[in-house]
CSV table of C-alpha atoms and ligand atoms in Angstrom, one decimal:
chain,number,residue,atom,x,y,z
X,1,MET,CA,32.0,-9.6,77.0
X,2,SER,CA,29.4,-12.2,76.1
X,3,ILE,CA,27.4,-14.9,77.9
X,4,LYS,CA,27.6,-18.3,76.2
X,5,ILE,CA,25.2,-21.1,76.7
X,6,ALA,CA,27.9,-23.7,77.4
X,7,GLY,CA,25.6,-26.7,77.8
X,8,THR,CA,21.9,-27.7,78.0
X,9,GLY,CA,20.1,-30.6,79.7
X,10,SER,CA,16.6,-31.8,80.5
X,11,TYR,CA,14.9,-34.6,82.3
X,12,ILE,CA,11.5,-36.1,81.8
X,13,PRO,CA,10.3,-38.7,84.2
X,14,GLU,CA,9.5,-42.1,82.8
X,15,ARG,CA,5.8,-42.6,83.7
X,16,ILE,CA,3.4,-41.6,81.0
X,17,LEU,CA,-0.2,-40.5,81.6
X,18,THR,CA,-2.1,-40.6,78.3
X,19,ASN,CA,-5.4,-39.0,77.5
X,20,ALA,CA,-6.9,-42.5,77.5
X,21,ASP,CA,-5.7,-42.8,81.1
X,22,LEU,CA,-7.4,-39.5,82.0
X,23,GLU,CA,-10.7,-40.7,80.5
X,24,LYS,CA,-10.8,-43.3,83.3
X,25,MET,CA,-10.2,-40.6,86.0
X,26,VAL,CA,-12.6,-37.7,85.0
X,27,ASP,CA,-15.4,-37.0,82.5
X,28,THR,CA,-13.2,-36.1,79.5
X,29,ASN,CA,-12.1,-37.7,76.2
X,30,ASP,CA,-9.0,-37.8,74.0
X,31,GLU,CA,-10.5,-35.8,71.2
X,32,TRP,CA,-11.5,-32.9,73.5
X,33,ILE,CA,-8.1,-32.7,75.1
X,34,ARG,CA,-6.2,-32.9,71.8
X,35,THR,CA,-8.3,-30.4,69.9
X,36,ARG,CA,-8.6,-27.9,72.8
X,37,THR,CA,-5.0,-28.1,74.0
X,38,GLY,CA,-2.8,-30.1,71.6
X,39,ILE,CA,-1.8,-32.5,74.4
X,40,SER,CA,-1.7,-36.3,73.9
X,41,GLU,CA,0.2,-37.3,76.9
X,42,ARG,CA,2.3,-36.0,79.8
X,43,HIS,CA,4.9,-37.5,82.1
X,44,LEU,CA,4.6,-37.8,85.9
X,45,ALA,CA,7.3,-38.2,88.4
X,46,ALA,CA,7.5,-41.2,90.6
X,47,PRO,CA,6.2,-40.8,94.2
X,48,ASP,CA,9.8,-40.7,95.5
X,49,GLN,CA,11.1,-38.3,92.9
X,50,VAL,CA,10.9,-34.7,94.0
X,51,THR,CA,11.4,-31.5,92.1
X,52,SER,CA,15.1,-31.2,93.0
X,53,ASP,CA,15.7,-34.7,91.7
X,54,LEU,CA,14.3,-33.7,88.3
X,55,GLY,CA,16.3,-30.4,88.4
X,56,ALA,CA,19.5,-32.1,89.5
X,57,GLU,CA,19.3,-34.6,86.6
X,58,ALA,CA,18.8,-31.7,84.0
X,59,CYS,CA,21.8,-29.9,85.6
X,60,ARG,CA,23.9,-33.0,85.5
X,61,LYS,CA,23.2,-33.3,81.7
X,62,ALA,CA,23.9,-29.6,81.1
X,63,LEU,CA,27.3,-29.9,82.9
X,64,GLU,CA,28.1,-33.1,81.0
X,65,ALA,CA,27.2,-31.4,77.6
X,66,ALA,CA,29.5,-28.5,78.5
X,67,GLY,CA,32.3,-30.7,79.9
X,68,VAL,CA,32.3,-28.6,83.1
X,69,ASP,CA,32.9,-30.0,86.6
X,70,ALA,CA,30.3,-29.5,89.3
X,71,SER,CA,33.0,-27.7,91.4
X,72,GLU,CA,33.2,-24.9,88.9
X,73,VAL,CA,29.6,-23.8,89.2
X,74,GLY,CA,29.3,-20.3,90.8
X,75,ALA,CA,25.5,-20.1,91.2
X,76,VAL,CA,22.3,-22.0,90.7
X,77,ILE,CA,18.9,-20.3,90.3
X,78,VAL,CA,15.8,-22.6,90.1
X,79,ALA,CA,12.5,-21.4,88.8
X,80,THR,CA,9.7,-23.5,90.3
X,81,CYS,CA,6.2,-23.2,91.6
X,82,THR,CA,6.4,-26.7,93.1
X,83,PRO,CA,9.5,-26.5,95.3
X,84,ASP,CA,10.6,-29.4,97.5
X,85,TYR,CA,9.8,-27.2,100.5
X,86,THR,CA,8.9,-23.6,101.1
X,87,PHE,CA,12.4,-23.6,102.6
X,88,PRO,CA,15.2,-24.6,102.2
X,89,SER,CA,15.3,-23.8,98.5
X,90,THR,CA,15.1,-26.5,95.8
X,91,ALA,CA,18.4,-25.0,94.5
X,92,ALA,CA,20.0,-25.7,97.8
X,93,ASN,CA,18.8,-29.4,97.5
X,94,ILE,CA,20.3,-29.5,94.0
X,95,HIS,CA,23.5,-28.1,95.5
X,96,ARG,CA,23.6,-31.1,97.9
X,97,LYS,CA,22.7,-33.7,95.4
X,98,LEU,CA,25.3,-32.6,92.8
X,99,GLN,CA,27.9,-31.4,95.4
X,100,LEU,CA,28.0,-28.0,93.7
X,101,ASN,CA,30.3,-26.9,96.5
X,102,LYS,CA,31.2,-23.4,95.4
X,103,ALA,CA,27.7,-22.5,94.2
X,104,PHE,CA,25.4,-19.7,95.7
X,105,CYS,CA,21.9,-21.1,95.3
X,106,PHE,CA,18.3,-19.8,95.5
X,107,ASP,CA,14.8,-20.2,94.0
X,108,LEU,CA,12.7,-17.8,92.1
X,109,SER,CA,8.9,-17.7,91.8
X,110,ALA,CA,7.3,-16.5,88.6
X,111,ALA,CA,5.2,-19.6,87.6
X,112,CYS,CA,5.3,-20.2,83.8
X,113,CYS,CA,7.5,-17.2,83.3
X,114,GLY,CA,10.0,-18.6,85.8
X,115,PHE,CA,12.7,-19.7,83.4
X,116,LEU,CA,12.8,-16.3,81.6
X,117,SER,CA,12.9,-14.6,85.0
X,118,VAL,CA,16.0,-16.8,85.8
X,119,LEU,CA,17.7,-15.8,82.6
X,120,GLU,CA,16.9,-12.1,83.1
X,121,THR,CA,18.4,-12.3,86.7
X,122,ALA,CA,21.4,-14.4,85.7
X,123,CYS,CA,22.4,-12.6,82.5
X,124,GLY,CA,21.2,-9.1,83.3
X,125,ILE,CA,22.3,-8.8,86.9
X,126,MET,CA,24.4,-11.6,88.4
X,127,MET,CA,26.8,-12.2,85.5
X,128,ALA,CA,27.1,-8.6,84.4
X,129,ASN,CA,30.1,-7.8,86.6
X,130,LYS,CA,31.8,-11.1,85.8
X,131,LYS,CA,31.7,-12.3,89.4
X,132,TYR,CA,30.2,-15.6,88.4
X,133,ARG,CA,31.8,-17.5,85.5
X,134,TYR,CA,29.3,-20.4,85.4
X,135,VAL,CA,25.6,-20.1,86.5
X,136,LEU,CA,23.1,-22.9,86.1
X,137,ALA,CA,19.6,-21.6,85.1
X,138,VAL,CA,17.0,-24.2,85.9
X,139,GLY,CA,13.3,-24.7,85.5
X,140,ALA,CA,11.9,-27.7,87.4
X,141,GLU,CA,8.4,-28.8,88.3
X,142,LYS,CA,6.5,-31.6,89.9
X,143,LEU,CA,3.1,-30.1,89.0
X,144,SER,CA,1.4,-33.5,89.6
X,145,THR,CA,1.5,-32.6,93.3
X,146,ILE,CA,-0.6,-29.4,92.9
X,147,VAL,CA,-3.1,-30.6,90.3
X,148,ASN,CA,-6.6,-31.3,91.5
X,149,TRP,CA,-7.1,-34.7,89.8
X,150,ASP,CA,-10.9,-34.3,90.2
X,151,ASP,CA,-11.0,-31.0,88.2
X,152,ARG,CA,-11.2,-32.0,84.4
X,153,SER,CA,-10.7,-28.4,83.3
X,154,THR,CA,-7.1,-28.3,84.7
X,155,CYS,CA,-5.9,-31.8,85.4
X,156,ILE,CA,-5.5,-32.6,81.7
X,157,LEU,CA,-3.1,-29.7,81.2
X,158,PHE,CA,0.0,-30.3,83.3
X,159,GLY,CA,3.0,-32.6,83.5
X,160,ASP,CA,6.3,-32.9,85.4
X,161,GLY,CA,9.9,-32.3,84.1
X,162,ALA,CA,13.0,-30.1,84.3
X,163,GLY,CA,15.4,-28.3,82.0
X,164,ALA,CA,18.7,-26.4,82.6
X,165,VAL,CA,21.2,-24.3,80.8
X,166,LEU,CA,24.7,-23.7,81.9
X,167,LEU,CA,25.6,-20.0,81.3
X,168,GLU,CA,29.3,-19.0,81.0
X,169,ASN,CA,30.9,-15.6,81.1
X,170,VAL,CA,33.3,-15.4,78.1
X,171,ASP,CA,35.6,-12.8,76.7
X,172,ASP,CA,35.6,-13.7,73.1
X,173,GLY,CA,33.1,-10.9,72.0
X,174,ASP,CA,30.9,-13.2,69.9
X,175,ASN,CA,27.9,-11.3,71.2
X,176,THR,CA,26.1,-14.4,72.3
X,177,GLY,CA,23.6,-14.8,75.2
X,178,LEU,CA,20.8,-12.4,76.0
X,179,ILE,CA,20.6,-9.8,73.3
X,180,ALA,CA,17.3,-8.1,74.2
X,181,SER,CA,14.4,-8.7,76.5
X,182,ASP,CA,11.0,-7.3,77.5
X,183,MET,CA,9.7,-8.6,80.9
X,184,ASN,CA,6.4,-7.4,82.4
X,185,THR,CA,4.0,-7.9,85.4
X,186,ASP,CA,0.4,-6.9,86.0
X,187,GLY,CA,-0.6,-7.9,89.5
X,188,ASN,CA,-4.2,-6.7,88.9
X,189,TRP,CA,-4.8,-10.1,87.2
X,190,SER,CA,-3.4,-12.1,90.1
X,191,GLU,CA,-6.8,-13.8,90.7
X,192,ILE,CA,-7.2,-15.6,87.4
X,193,LEU,CA,-4.5,-18.1,87.9
X,194,LYS,CA,-3.4,-19.1,91.3
X,195,LEU,CA,-2.7,-21.8,93.9
X,196,PRO,CA,-4.7,-20.3,96.8
X,197,GLY,CA,-3.7,-22.5,99.7
X,198,GLY,CA,-0.6,-23.0,101.8
X,199,GLY,CA,0.7,-19.4,101.9
X,200,SER,CA,0.0,-16.6,104.4
X,201,VAL,CA,-3.5,-15.9,103.0
X,202,ASN,CA,-4.8,-19.4,103.5
X,203,PRO,CA,-2.3,-21.4,105.7
X,204,PRO,CA,-2.8,-25.1,105.5
X,205,SER,CA,-5.9,-26.3,107.5
X,206,GLU,CA,-8.7,-28.8,107.2
X,207,ARG,CA,-10.7,-26.1,105.5
X,208,THR,CA,-8.0,-25.5,102.8
X,209,ILE,CA,-7.9,-29.2,102.1
X,210,ALA,CA,-11.7,-29.6,102.0
X,211,GLU,CA,-12.0,-26.7,99.6
X,212,HIS,CA,-9.2,-28.0,97.3
X,213,LEU,CA,-7.2,-24.7,97.8
X,214,HIS,CA,-3.9,-26.6,97.4
X,215,GLY,CA,-4.6,-27.2,93.7
X,216,ILE,CA,-4.3,-25.0,90.6
X,217,HIS,CA,-7.3,-22.6,90.1
X,218,MET,CA,-7.5,-21.1,86.7
X,219,GLN,CA,-9.9,-19.0,84.6
X,220,GLY,CA,-8.9,-20.7,81.4
X,221,GLN,CA,-10.6,-18.5,78.8
X,222,GLU,CA,-9.5,-15.2,80.4
X,223,THR,CA,-5.9,-16.5,80.6
X,224,PHE,CA,-6.0,-17.6,77.0
X,225,LYS,CA,-7.1,-14.2,75.7
X,226,LEU,CA,-4.6,-12.3,77.7
X,227,ALA,CA,-1.7,-14.7,76.8
X,228,VAL,CA,-1.9,-14.2,73.1
X,229,ASN,CA,-1.8,-10.4,73.1
X,230,ALA,CA,0.8,-10.2,75.9
X,231,ILE,CA,3.2,-12.6,74.2
X,232,VAL,CA,2.9,-11.0,70.8
X,233,SER,CA,3.4,-7.5,72.3
X,234,ALA,CA,6.6,-8.6,74.2
X,235,CYS,CA,7.9,-10.3,71.0
X,236,ARG,CA,7.4,-7.1,68.9
X,237,THR,CA,9.1,-4.9,71.6
X,238,VAL,CA,12.1,-7.2,71.6
X,239,GLU,CA,12.2,-7.2,67.8
X,240,SER,CA,12.2,-3.4,67.6
X,241,GLU,CA,14.7,-3.0,70.4
X,242,ALA,CA,17.1,-5.5,68.8
X,243,GLY,CA,16.6,-4.0,65.3
X,244,ILE,CA,15.9,-7.5,63.8
X,245,SER,CA,13.0,-9.1,61.9
X,246,ILE,CA,11.4,-12.1,63.8
X,247,ARG,CA,10.3,-13.6,60.5
X,248,ASP,CA,13.6,-13.2,58.6
X,249,ASP,CA,16.3,-13.4,61.4
X,250,VAL,CA,15.1,-15.6,64.1
X,251,LYS,CA,15.8,-19.3,63.6
X,252,LEU,CA,13.5,-20.6,66.3
X,253,VAL,CA,10.7,-19.2,68.4
X,254,ILE,CA,10.5,-21.1,71.7
X,255,PRO,CA,7.1,-20.4,73.3
X,256,HIS,CA,5.9,-21.6,76.7
X,257,GLN,CA,4.0,-24.8,76.1
X,258,ALA,CA,0.6,-24.0,77.7
X,259,ASN,CA,-1.8,-24.7,74.8
X,260,ILE,CA,-1.2,-25.4,71.1
X,261,ARG,CA,-3.9,-22.9,70.2
X,262,ILE,CA,-2.1,-20.1,72.0
X,263,ILE,CA,1.1,-21.1,70.2
X,264,GLN,CA,-0.6,-21.2,66.8
X,265,ALA,CA,-2.3,-17.8,67.4
X,266,VAL,CA,1.0,-16.2,68.4
X,267,ALA,CA,2.8,-17.8,65.4
X,268,LYS,CA,0.1,-16.4,63.0
X,269,ARG,CA,0.3,-12.9,64.5
X,270,LEU,CA,4.1,-13.0,64.3
X,271,ASP,CA,3.8,-14.2,60.7
X,272,ILE,CA,6.3,-17.0,61.1
X,273,THR,CA,6.5,-20.4,59.6
X,274,ASP,CA,5.8,-23.8,61.3
X,275,GLU,CA,9.5,-24.6,61.1
X,276,GLN,CA,10.3,-21.5,63.1
X,277,VAL,CA,8.3,-22.7,66.1
X,278,ILE,CA,9.2,-25.5,68.5
X,279,VAL,CA,6.3,-27.5,69.9
X,280,ASN,CA,6.4,-30.5,72.3
X,281,ILE,CA,3.2,-29.9,74.3
X,282,ASN,CA,1.8,-33.0,72.7
X,283,ARG,CA,4.3,-35.2,74.6
X,284,TYR,CA,4.8,-33.3,77.9
X,285,GLY,CA,1.7,-31.0,78.5
X,286,ASN,CA,2.4,-27.8,80.3
X,287,THR,CA,5.4,-28.1,82.6
X,288,SER,CA,5.3,-24.5,83.7
X,289,ALA,CA,8.8,-23.1,84.6
X,290,ALA,CA,10.4,-26.1,83.0
X,291,SER,CA,8.8,-25.9,79.5
X,292,ILE,CA,11.0,-23.4,77.7
X,293,ALA,CA,14.2,-24.9,79.3
X,294,ILE,CA,13.1,-28.4,78.0
X,295,CYS,CA,12.3,-27.0,74.6
X,296,PHE,CA,15.7,-25.3,74.5
X,297,ASP,CA,17.6,-28.5,75.3
X,298,GLU,CA,15.6,-30.4,72.6
X,299,ALA,CA,16.3,-27.7,70.0
X,300,VAL,CA,20.1,-28.0,70.7
X,301,ARG,CA,20.2,-31.8,70.8
X,302,THR,CA,18.2,-32.2,67.7
X,303,GLY,CA,20.2,-29.6,65.8
X,304,ARG,CA,17.3,-27.2,65.3
X,305,LEU,CA,19.4,-24.6,67.0
X,306,GLN,CA,23.0,-24.2,65.9
X,307,ARG,CA,25.8,-22.0,67.3
X,308,GLY,CA,25.2,-18.4,66.2
X,309,ASP,CA,21.4,-18.8,65.6
X,310,LEU,CA,18.9,-16.4,67.2
X,311,ALA,CA,16.2,-17.9,69.4
X,312,LEU,CA,13.2,-15.9,70.6
X,313,LEU,CA,11.9,-17.2,74.0
X,314,ALA,CA,8.3,-16.1,75.0
X,315,SER,CA,6.3,-16.9,78.0
X,316,PHE,CA,3.2,-16.0,80.0
X,317,GLY,CA,1.9,-17.1,83.4
X,318,SER,CA,0.5,-16.4,86.8
X,319,GLY,CA,1.1,-13.0,88.3
X,320,LEU,CA,0.4,-12.1,85.6
X,321,VAL,CA,4.0,-12.1,84.4
X,322,TRP,CA,5.0,-12.2,80.7
X,323,GLY,CA,7.9,-11.5,78.5
X,324,ALA,CA,10.2,-12.3,75.6
X,325,GLN,CA,13.9,-12.7,75.2
X,326,LEU,CA,16.2,-12.8,72.2
X,327,ILE,CA,19.1,-15.1,72.7
X,328,ARG,CA,22.0,-15.8,70.3
X,329,TYR,CA,23.1,-19.4,70.9
E,1,LIG,N1,-13.0,-32.6,78.9
E,1,LIG,C1,-14.2,-32.3,78.3
E,1,LIG,N2,-14.9,-31.2,78.5
E,1,LIG,C2,-14.3,-30.2,79.2
E,1,LIG,C3,-13.0,-30.4,79.8
E,1,LIG,C4,-12.4,-31.6,79.7
E,1,LIG,N3,-11.2,-31.9,80.2
E,1,LIG,N4,-12.7,-29.3,80.5
E,1,LIG,C5,-13.7,-28.4,80.3
E,1,LIG,N5,-14.7,-29.0,79.6
E,1,LIG,C6,-15.9,-28.4,79.1
E,1,LIG,C7,-16.4,-27.3,80.0
E,1,LIG,O1,-17.1,-27.7,81.1
E,1,LIG,C8,-17.3,-26.5,79.1
E,1,LIG,O2,-18.5,-27.1,79.0
E,1,LIG,P1,-19.9,-26.3,78.9
E,1,LIG,O3,-19.8,-25.5,77.6
E,1,LIG,O4,-20.9,-27.3,78.9
E,1,LIG,O5,-19.9,-25.4,80.1
E,1,LIG,C9,-16.6,-26.6,77.7
E,1,LIG,O6,-15.7,-27.8,77.8
E,1,LIG,C10,-15.7,-25.5,77.3
E,1,LIG,O7,-14.9,-25.1,78.4
E,1,LIG,P2,-13.9,-23.9,78.3
E,1,LIG,O8,-13.2,-23.7,79.6
E,1,LIG,O9,-14.6,-22.7,77.7
E,1,LIG,O10,-12.8,-24.5,77.3
E,1,LIG,P3,-11.7,-23.7,76.5
E,1,LIG,O11,-11.8,-23.9,75.1
E,1,LIG,O12,-11.4,-22.3,77.0
E,1,LIG,O13,-10.4,-24.6,76.9
E,1,LIG,C11,-8.5,-24.5,78.3
E,1,LIG,C12,-10.0,-24.7,78.2
E,1,LIG,C13,-7.8,-25.6,77.6
E,1,LIG,C14,-8.1,-24.6,79.8
E,1,LIG,C15,-8.1,-23.2,77.7
E,1,LIG,O14,-8.9,-22.1,78.2
E,1,LIG,C16,-6.6,-22.8,78.0
E,1,LIG,O15,-5.7,-23.4,77.6
E,1,LIG,N6,-6.4,-21.6,78.6
E,1,LIG,C17,-5.1,-21.1,78.9
E,1,LIG,C18,-4.3,-21.9,79.9
E,1,LIG,C19,-3.0,-21.2,80.1
E,1,LIG,O16,-2.4,-20.7,79.3
E,1,LIG,N7,-2.5,-21.2,81.4
E,1,LIG,C20,-1.3,-20.5,81.7
E,1,LIG,C21,-0.3,-21.3,82.2
E,1,LIG,S1,-0.6,-22.2,83.6
E,1,LIG,C22,0.3,-21.6,84.8
E,1,LIG,O17,0.8,-20.5,84.8
E,1,LIG,C23,0.6,-22.5,86.1
């Protein structure tokens, strides 16, 4: 039994916010942003577009690419840290918007590691007993709603978008799907990257609004240092468990798009070529749970990933949660 990636899709909202636009909003400049992060522009959803709209559009494209009808989908898992509501789930709203009438739907929270967490749950648990033939794995974010637009150290980093893959249980024995993975959490670092307001610790109040607790709080340098070591370690664990060489056997490394310098440092430590790494942070910024799903769709649609190729997905985010997954497309 194998799990095939039957189709992929992504959706990026139309409106572009350039570094020049940000120069008019906070004390920053295009050169600082590009050299420190690799970001030139990011896309923002329209006021009336919510996370489930972005996710639904990515799902619709994934179903279209696979030639599968909405009625055949057995489950939808959405990774997001910007859900439509605390409840109902964003996945349930996608269910309604696409009329996925037979689908069991729920959200999952793991910030930037959300999409890998969805794949781990879908491939490792839900599809293992063949109960579900088709599962939509989705990463969708409207991060513009949780960015503090007065904080120059974080507002330059994030963008909105969504990506989806349609997973299919198949019998043909091609050994496709999730080959090996290494997923980790260290809750001792939970303070360095968080959205403090709105939950049970700091329920919404005038104080939480006045203190900007509903925006992203991040210790950037600490996060940066931890990210590189964690990602490389997870990639090496997967390499050894799968008995492959990342440099010689992996067609494409798909890292979370948080900072070009993190991606370059990881690539150097893994001793891989530029052609082996997908980068689109320059156009979209950090789209958290959506970033790897968007990259995966771009890799498929531009032909950088062909059937049978190995892709190494690697991510890191709030929790801290980090991991790597080897996938045969
Ligand atoms: N424009 C101009 N100057 C700025 C800006 C800005 N937008 N932001 C900060 N600065 C200044 C700072 O005030 C500081 O000035 P000072 O030296 O006078 O005090 C100087 O630039 C250096 O600031 P640092 O924070 O040290 O800059 P750094 O090189 O670390 O870059 C960055 C900051 C880009 C945030 C980086 O640390 C980073 O990318 N970290 C990792 C982010 C990440 O991976 N996040 C995980 C995913 S997010 C999630 O899970 C939701």
